[in-house]
mmCIF file of C-alpha atoms and ligand atoms in Angstrom:
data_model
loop_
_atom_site.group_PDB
_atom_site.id
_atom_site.type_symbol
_atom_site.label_atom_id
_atom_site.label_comp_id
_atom_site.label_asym_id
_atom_site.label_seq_id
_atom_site.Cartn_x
_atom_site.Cartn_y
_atom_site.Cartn_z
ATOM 1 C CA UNK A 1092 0.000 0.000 0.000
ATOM 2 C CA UNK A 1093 1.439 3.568 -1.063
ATOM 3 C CA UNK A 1094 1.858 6.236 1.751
ATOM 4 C CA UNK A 1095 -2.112 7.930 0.268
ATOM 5 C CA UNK A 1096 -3.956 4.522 0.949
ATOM 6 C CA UNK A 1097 -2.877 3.912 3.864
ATOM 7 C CA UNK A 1098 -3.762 7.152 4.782
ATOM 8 C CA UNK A 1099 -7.226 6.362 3.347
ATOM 9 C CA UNK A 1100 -7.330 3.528 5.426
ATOM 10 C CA UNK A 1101 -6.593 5.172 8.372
ATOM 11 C CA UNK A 1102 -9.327 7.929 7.749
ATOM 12 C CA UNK A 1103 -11.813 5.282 7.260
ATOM 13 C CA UNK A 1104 -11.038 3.216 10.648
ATOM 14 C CA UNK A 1105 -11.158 6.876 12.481
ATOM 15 C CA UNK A 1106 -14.990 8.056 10.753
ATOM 16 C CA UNK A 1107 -15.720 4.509 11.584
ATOM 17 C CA UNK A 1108 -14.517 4.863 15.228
ATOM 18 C CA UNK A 1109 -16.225 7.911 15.383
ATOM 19 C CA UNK A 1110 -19.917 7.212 13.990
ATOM 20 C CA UNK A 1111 -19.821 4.484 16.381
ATOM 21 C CA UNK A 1112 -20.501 7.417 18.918
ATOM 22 C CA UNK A 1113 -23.427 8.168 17.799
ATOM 23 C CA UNK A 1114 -25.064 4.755 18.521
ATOM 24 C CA UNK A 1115 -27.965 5.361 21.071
ATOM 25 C CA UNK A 1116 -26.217 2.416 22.914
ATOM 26 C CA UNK A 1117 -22.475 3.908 24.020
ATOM 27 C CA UNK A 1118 -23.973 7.666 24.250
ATOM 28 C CA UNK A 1119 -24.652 9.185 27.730
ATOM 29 C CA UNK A 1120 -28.313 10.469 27.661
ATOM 30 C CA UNK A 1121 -29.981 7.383 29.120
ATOM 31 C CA UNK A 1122 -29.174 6.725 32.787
ATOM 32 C CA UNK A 1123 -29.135 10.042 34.249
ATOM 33 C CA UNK A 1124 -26.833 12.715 34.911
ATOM 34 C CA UNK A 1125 -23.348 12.894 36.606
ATOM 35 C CA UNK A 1126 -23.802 14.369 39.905
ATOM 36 C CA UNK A 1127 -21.291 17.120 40.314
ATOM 37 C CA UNK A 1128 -19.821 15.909 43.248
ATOM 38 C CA UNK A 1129 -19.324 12.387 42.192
ATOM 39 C CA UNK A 1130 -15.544 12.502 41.999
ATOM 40 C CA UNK A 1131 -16.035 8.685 41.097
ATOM 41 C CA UNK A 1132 -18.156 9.959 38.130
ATOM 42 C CA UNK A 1133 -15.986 12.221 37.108
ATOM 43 C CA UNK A 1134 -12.865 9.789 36.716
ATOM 44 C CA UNK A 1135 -14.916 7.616 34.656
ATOM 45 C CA UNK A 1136 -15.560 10.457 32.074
ATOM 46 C CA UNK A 1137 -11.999 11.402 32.283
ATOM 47 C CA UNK A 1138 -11.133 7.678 31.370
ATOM 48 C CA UNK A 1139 -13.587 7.686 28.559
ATOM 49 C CA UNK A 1140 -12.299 10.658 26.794
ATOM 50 C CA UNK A 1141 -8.712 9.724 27.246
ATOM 51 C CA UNK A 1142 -9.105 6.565 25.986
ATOM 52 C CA UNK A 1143 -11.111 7.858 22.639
ATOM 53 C CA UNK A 1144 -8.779 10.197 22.520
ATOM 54 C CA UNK A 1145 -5.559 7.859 22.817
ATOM 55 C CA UNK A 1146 -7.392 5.263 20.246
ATOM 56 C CA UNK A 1147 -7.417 8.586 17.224
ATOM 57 C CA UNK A 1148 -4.231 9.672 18.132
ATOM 58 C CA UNK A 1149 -2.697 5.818 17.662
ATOM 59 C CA UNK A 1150 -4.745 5.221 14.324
ATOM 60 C CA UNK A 1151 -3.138 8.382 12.558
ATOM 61 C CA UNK A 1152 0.147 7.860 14.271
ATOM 62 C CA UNK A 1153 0.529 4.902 12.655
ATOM 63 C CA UNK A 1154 1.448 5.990 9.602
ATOM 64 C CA UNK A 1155 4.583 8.051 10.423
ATOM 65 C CA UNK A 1156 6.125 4.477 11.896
ATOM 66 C CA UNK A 1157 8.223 2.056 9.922
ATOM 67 C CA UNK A 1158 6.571 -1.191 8.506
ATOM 68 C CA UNK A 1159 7.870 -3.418 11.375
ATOM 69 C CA UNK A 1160 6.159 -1.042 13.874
ATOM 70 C CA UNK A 1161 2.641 -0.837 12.320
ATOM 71 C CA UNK A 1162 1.278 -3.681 13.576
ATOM 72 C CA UNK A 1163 2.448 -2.572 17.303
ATOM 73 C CA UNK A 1164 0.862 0.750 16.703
ATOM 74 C CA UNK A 1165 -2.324 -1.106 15.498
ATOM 75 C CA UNK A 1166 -2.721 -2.938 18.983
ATOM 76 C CA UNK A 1167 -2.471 -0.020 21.037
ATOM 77 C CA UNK A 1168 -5.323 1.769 19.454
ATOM 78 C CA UNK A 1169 -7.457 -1.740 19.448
ATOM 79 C CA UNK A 1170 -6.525 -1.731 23.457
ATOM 80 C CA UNK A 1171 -8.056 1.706 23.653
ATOM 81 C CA UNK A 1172 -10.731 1.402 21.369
ATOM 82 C CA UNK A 1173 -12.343 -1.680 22.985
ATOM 83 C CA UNK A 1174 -11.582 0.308 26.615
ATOM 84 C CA UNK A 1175 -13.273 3.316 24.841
ATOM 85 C CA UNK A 1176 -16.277 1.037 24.244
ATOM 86 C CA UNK A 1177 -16.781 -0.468 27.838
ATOM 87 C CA UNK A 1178 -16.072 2.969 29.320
ATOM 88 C CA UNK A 1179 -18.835 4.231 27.604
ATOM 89 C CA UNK A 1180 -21.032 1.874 29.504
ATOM 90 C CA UNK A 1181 -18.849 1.619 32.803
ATOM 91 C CA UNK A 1182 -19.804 5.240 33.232
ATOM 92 C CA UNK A 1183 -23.420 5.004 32.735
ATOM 93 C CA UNK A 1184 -23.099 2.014 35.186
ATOM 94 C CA UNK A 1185 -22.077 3.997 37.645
ATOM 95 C CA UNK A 1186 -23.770 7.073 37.759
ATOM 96 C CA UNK A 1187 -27.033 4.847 37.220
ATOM 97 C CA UNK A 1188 -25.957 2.749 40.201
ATOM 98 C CA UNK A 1189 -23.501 3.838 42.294
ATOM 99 C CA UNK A 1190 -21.912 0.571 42.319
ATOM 100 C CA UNK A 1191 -19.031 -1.119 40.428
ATOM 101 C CA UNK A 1192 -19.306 -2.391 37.079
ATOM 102 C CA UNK A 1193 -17.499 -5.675 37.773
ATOM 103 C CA UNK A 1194 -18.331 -7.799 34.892
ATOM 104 C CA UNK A 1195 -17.754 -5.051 32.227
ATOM 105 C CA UNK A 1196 -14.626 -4.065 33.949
ATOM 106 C CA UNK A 1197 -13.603 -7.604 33.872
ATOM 107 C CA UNK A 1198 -14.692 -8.733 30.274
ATOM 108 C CA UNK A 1199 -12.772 -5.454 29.475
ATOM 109 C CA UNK A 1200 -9.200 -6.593 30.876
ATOM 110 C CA UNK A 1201 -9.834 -9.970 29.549
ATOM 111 C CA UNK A 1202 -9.365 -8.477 26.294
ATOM 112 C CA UNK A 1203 -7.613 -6.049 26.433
ATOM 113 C CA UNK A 1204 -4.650 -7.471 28.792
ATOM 114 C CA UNK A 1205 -3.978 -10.517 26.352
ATOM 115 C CA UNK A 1206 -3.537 -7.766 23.513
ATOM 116 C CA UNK A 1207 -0.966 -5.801 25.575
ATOM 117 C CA UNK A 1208 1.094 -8.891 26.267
ATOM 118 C CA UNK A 1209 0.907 -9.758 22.774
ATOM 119 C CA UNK A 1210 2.767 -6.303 22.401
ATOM 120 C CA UNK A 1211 5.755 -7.997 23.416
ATOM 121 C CA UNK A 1212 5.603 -10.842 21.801
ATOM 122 C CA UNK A 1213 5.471 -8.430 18.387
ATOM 123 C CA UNK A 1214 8.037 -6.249 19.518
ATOM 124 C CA UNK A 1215 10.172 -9.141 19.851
ATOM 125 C CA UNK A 1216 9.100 -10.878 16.271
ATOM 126 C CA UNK A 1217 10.449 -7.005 14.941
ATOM 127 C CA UNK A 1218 13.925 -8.032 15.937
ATOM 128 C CA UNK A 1219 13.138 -11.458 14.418
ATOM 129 C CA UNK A 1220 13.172 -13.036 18.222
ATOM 130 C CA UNK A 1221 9.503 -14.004 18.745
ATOM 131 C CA UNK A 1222 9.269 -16.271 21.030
ATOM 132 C CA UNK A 1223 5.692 -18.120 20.670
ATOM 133 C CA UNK A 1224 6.297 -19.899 24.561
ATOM 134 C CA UNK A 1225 7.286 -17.096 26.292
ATOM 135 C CA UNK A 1226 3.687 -15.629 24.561
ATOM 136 C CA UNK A 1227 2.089 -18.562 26.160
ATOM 137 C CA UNK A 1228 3.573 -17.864 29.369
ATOM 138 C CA UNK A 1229 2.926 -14.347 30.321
ATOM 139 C CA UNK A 1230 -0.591 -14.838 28.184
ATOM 140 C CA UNK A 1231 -1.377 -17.866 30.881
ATOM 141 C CA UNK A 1232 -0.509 -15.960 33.830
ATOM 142 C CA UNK A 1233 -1.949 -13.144 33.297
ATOM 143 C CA UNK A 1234 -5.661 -15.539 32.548
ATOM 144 C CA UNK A 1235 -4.722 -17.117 36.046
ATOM 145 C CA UNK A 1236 -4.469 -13.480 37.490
ATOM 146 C CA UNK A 1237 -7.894 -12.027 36.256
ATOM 147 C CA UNK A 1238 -9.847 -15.400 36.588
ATOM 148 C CA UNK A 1239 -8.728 -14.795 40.197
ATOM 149 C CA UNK A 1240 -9.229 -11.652 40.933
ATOM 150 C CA UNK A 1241 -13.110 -11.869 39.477
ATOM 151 C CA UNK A 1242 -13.838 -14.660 41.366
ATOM 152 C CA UNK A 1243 -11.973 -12.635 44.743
ATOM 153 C CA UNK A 1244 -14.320 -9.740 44.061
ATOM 154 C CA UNK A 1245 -17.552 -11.219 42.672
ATOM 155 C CA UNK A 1246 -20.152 -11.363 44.973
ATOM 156 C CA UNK A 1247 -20.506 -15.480 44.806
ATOM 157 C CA UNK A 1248 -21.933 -16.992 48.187
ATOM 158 C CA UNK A 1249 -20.089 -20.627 48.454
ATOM 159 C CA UNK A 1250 -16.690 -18.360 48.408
ATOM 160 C CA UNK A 1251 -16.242 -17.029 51.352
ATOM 161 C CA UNK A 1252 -14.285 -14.130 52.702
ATOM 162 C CA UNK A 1253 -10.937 -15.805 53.704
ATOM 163 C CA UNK A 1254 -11.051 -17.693 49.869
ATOM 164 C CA UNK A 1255 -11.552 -14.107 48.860
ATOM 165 C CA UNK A 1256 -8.058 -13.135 50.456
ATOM 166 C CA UNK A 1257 -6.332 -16.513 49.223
ATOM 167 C CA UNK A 1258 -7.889 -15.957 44.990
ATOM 168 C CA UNK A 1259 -6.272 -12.515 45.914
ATOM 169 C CA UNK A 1260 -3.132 -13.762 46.422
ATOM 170 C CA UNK A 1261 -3.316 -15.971 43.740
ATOM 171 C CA UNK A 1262 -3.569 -13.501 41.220
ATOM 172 C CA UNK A 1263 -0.566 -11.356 43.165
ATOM 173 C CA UNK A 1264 1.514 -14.337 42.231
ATOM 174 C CA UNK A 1265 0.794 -14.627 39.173
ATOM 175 C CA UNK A 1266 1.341 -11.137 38.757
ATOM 176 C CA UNK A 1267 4.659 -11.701 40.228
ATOM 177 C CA UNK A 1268 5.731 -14.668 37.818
ATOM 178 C CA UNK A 1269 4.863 -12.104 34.667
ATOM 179 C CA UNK A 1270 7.137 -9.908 36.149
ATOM 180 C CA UNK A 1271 9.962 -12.528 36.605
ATOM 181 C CA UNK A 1272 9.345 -13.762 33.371
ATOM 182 C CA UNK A 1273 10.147 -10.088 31.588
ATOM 183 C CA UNK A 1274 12.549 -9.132 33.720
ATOM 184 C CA UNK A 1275 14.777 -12.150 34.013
ATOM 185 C CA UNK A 1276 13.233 -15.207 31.597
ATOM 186 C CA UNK A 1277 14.601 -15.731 28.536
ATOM 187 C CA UNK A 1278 13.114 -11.931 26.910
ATOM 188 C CA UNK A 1279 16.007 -10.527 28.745
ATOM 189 C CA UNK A 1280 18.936 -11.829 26.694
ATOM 190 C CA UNK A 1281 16.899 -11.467 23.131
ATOM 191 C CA UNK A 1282 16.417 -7.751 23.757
ATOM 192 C CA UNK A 1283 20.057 -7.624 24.674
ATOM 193 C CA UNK A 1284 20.931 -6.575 20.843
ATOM 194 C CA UNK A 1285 17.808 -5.422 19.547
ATOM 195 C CA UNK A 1286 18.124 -1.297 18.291
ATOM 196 C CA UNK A 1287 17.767 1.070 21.084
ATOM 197 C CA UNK A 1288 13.872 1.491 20.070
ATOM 198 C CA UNK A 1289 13.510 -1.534 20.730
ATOM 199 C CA UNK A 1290 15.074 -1.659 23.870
ATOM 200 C CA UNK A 1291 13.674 1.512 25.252
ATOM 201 C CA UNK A 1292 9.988 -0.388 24.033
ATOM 202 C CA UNK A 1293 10.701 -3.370 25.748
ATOM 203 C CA UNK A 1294 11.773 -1.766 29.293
ATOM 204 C CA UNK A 1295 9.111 0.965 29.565
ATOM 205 C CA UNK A 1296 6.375 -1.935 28.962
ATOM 206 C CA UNK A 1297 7.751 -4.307 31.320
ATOM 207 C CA UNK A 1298 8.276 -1.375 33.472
ATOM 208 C CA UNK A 1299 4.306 -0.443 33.405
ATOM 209 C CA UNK A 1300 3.686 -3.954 33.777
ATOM 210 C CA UNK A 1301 5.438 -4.003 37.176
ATOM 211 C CA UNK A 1302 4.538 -0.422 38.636
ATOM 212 C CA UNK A 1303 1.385 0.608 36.640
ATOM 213 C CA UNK A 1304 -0.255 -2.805 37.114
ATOM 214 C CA UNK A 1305 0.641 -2.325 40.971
ATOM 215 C CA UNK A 1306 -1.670 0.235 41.257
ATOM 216 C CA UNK A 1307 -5.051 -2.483 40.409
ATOM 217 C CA UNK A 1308 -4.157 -4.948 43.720
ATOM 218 C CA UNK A 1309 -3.547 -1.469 45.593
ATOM 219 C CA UNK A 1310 -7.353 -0.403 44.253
ATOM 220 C CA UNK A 1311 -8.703 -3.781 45.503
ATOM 221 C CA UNK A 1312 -7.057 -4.012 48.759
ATOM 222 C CA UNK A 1313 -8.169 -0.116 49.347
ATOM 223 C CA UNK A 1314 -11.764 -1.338 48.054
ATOM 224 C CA UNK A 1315 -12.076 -4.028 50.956
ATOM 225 C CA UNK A 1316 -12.111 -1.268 53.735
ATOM 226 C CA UNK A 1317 -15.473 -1.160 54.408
ATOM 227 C CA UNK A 1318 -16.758 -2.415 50.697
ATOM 228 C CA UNK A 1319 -15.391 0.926 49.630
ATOM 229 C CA UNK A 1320 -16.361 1.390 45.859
ATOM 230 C CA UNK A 1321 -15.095 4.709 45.404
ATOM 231 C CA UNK A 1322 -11.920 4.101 46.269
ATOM 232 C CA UNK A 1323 -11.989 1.053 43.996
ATOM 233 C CA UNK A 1324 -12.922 2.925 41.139
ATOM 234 C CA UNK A 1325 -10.930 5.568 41.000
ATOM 235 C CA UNK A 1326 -8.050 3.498 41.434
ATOM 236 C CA UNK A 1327 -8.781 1.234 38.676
ATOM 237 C CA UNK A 1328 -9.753 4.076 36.219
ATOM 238 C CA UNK A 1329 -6.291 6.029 36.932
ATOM 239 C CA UNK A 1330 -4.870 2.889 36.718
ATOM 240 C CA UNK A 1331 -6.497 2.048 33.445
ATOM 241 C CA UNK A 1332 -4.901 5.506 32.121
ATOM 242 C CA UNK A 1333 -1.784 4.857 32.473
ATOM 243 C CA UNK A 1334 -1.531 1.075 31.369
ATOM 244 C CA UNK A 1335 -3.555 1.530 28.659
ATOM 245 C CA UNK A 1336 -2.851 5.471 27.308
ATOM 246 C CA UNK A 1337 0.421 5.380 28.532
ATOM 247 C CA UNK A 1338 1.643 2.276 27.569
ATOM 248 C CA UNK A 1339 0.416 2.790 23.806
ATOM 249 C CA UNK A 1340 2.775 5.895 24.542
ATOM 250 C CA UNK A 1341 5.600 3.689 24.606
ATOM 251 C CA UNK A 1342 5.217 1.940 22.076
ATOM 252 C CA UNK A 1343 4.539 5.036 19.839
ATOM 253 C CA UNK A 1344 7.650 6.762 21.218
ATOM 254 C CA UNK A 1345 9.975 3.676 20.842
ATOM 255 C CA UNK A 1346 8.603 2.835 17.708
ATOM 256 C CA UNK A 1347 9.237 7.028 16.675
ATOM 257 C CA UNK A 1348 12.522 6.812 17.654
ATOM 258 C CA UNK A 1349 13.244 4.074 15.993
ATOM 259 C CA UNK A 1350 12.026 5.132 12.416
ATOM 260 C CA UNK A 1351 14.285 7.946 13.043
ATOM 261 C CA UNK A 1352 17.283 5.983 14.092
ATOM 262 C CA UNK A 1353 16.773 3.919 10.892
ATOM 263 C CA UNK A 1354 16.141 7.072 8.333
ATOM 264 C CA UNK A 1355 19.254 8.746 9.006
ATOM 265 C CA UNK A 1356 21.115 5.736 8.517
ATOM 266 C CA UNK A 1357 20.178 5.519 4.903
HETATM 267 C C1 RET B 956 -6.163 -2.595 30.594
HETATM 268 C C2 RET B 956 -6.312 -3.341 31.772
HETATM 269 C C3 RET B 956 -5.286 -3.838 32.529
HETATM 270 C C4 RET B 956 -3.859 -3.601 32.136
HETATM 271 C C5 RET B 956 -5.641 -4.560 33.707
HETATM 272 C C6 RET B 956 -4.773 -5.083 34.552
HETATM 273 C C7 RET B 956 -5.230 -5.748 35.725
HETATM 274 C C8 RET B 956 -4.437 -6.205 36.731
HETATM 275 C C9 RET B 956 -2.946 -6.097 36.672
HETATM 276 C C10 RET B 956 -5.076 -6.830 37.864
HETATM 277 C C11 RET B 956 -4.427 -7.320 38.934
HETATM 278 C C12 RET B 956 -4.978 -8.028 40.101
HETATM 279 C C13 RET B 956 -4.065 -8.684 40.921
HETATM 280 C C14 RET B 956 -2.591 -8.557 40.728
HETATM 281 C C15 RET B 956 -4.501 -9.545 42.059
HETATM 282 C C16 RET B 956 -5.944 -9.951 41.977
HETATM 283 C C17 RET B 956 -6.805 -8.780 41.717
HETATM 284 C C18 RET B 956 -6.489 -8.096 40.384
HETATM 285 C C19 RET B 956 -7.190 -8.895 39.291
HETATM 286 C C20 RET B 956 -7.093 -6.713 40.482
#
């Protein structure tokens, strides 16, 4: 595709992205308004705009990139986009409710979380050193970890509050082992001679992985005080900023630099 279709392309995927907002279904005029106190509220609108936002500025983005980054780029506006989406209803959730929309949340991350860890399973197919198992792995544990942590926080009577604590800790461990995995499994030595793109890529993700994913078992511990939904909520929408926005951010910035790099080498 010349440099004209693909920006065709991208124009289309963006009006599509966009009409889609005009669906009765993920528009805000059905469940009330947002009360202008409801901080809660409020970081759920935040969340929905950034994440539209994020999801544009990915899409058009894409085409300043080099081939081997595209498909990167591509991910990171579909992990936006399909956060856009459940935001849209998240929101209405709330301010209709006043209580946690655990099932969209969930079916959210269980999309969007294998998609980022695909991220560096392509990042590491750009330097021709995809590994398929350590895909498996991190894509496993990170199932194990949100299987978990539903069950911990769904409101199911035959699990009881000290199972709660251990399906908790569960999915803390399996949190851990993703961390082990990128930090000192077998990624560590392919990255070793990949471009400095690259490199930067792989350590800012694995570095949201282990700080910016901290902040989700910080929201639910916080949200056991008392059954405290705010606190919950708010966590997991910042929290949802930064791993999602910002960690398309990386990959857009690595993947920047590199074209660069590559360009002026010519
Ligand atoms: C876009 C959504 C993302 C990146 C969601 C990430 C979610 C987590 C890292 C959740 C972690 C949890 C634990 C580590 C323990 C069990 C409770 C969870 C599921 C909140």
């Amino acid at each position: 595709m010349n440099k004209s279709n693909l920006t065709r392309t991208s124009s289309l995927i963006l009006v599509g992205t966009l009409s889609l907002l005009t669906l009765g279904s993920v528009s805000a005029e059905t469940a009330g308004y947002l009360d202008e106190t409801d901080m809660v509220g409020v970081s759920f609108w935040i969340a929905t705009a950034m994440m539209l936002a994020s999801t544009v500025f990915f899409i058009l983005e894409r085409n300043n990139v080099a081939p081997k980054w595209k498909t990167s780029m591509t991910v990171a506006a579909l992990v936006t986009g399909i956060a856009w989406y459940h935001y849209t209803y998240m929101r209405e959730h709330w301010v209709a409710t006043d209580e946690s929309p655990l099932v969209m949340r969930y079916v959210d991350w269980l999309i969007t979380v294998p998609l980022q860890v695909s991220e560096f399973y392509l990042i590491l197919a750009a330097i021709g050193a995809a590994s398929a198992v350590l895909f498996w792995k991190l894509f496993g544990a990170s199932l194990v970890m949100l299987v978990a942590g539903f069950l911990s926080e769904a409101d199911i009577d035959s699990i009881g509050d000290g199972a709660d604590k251990a399906l908790f800790a569960v999915g803390v461990l399996a949190w851990l082992y993703i961390i082990y995995e990128l930090w000192a499994g077998e990624a560590k030595e392919k990255v070793g001679d990949a471009s400095e793109g690259t490199q930067f890529a792989f350590k800012a993700m694995a570095g949201i992985l282990t700080v910016g994913w901290a902040i989700y078992p910080l929201g639910w511990i916080m949200g056991q005080d008392g059954d405290n939904a705010d606190a919950l909520n708010i966590l997991y929408n910042i929290a949802d900023v930064v791993n999602k926005t910002a960690f398309g951010m990386m990959v857009w910035y690595a993947a920047t630099m590199d074209t660069k790099a590559s360009s002026s080498e010519e």
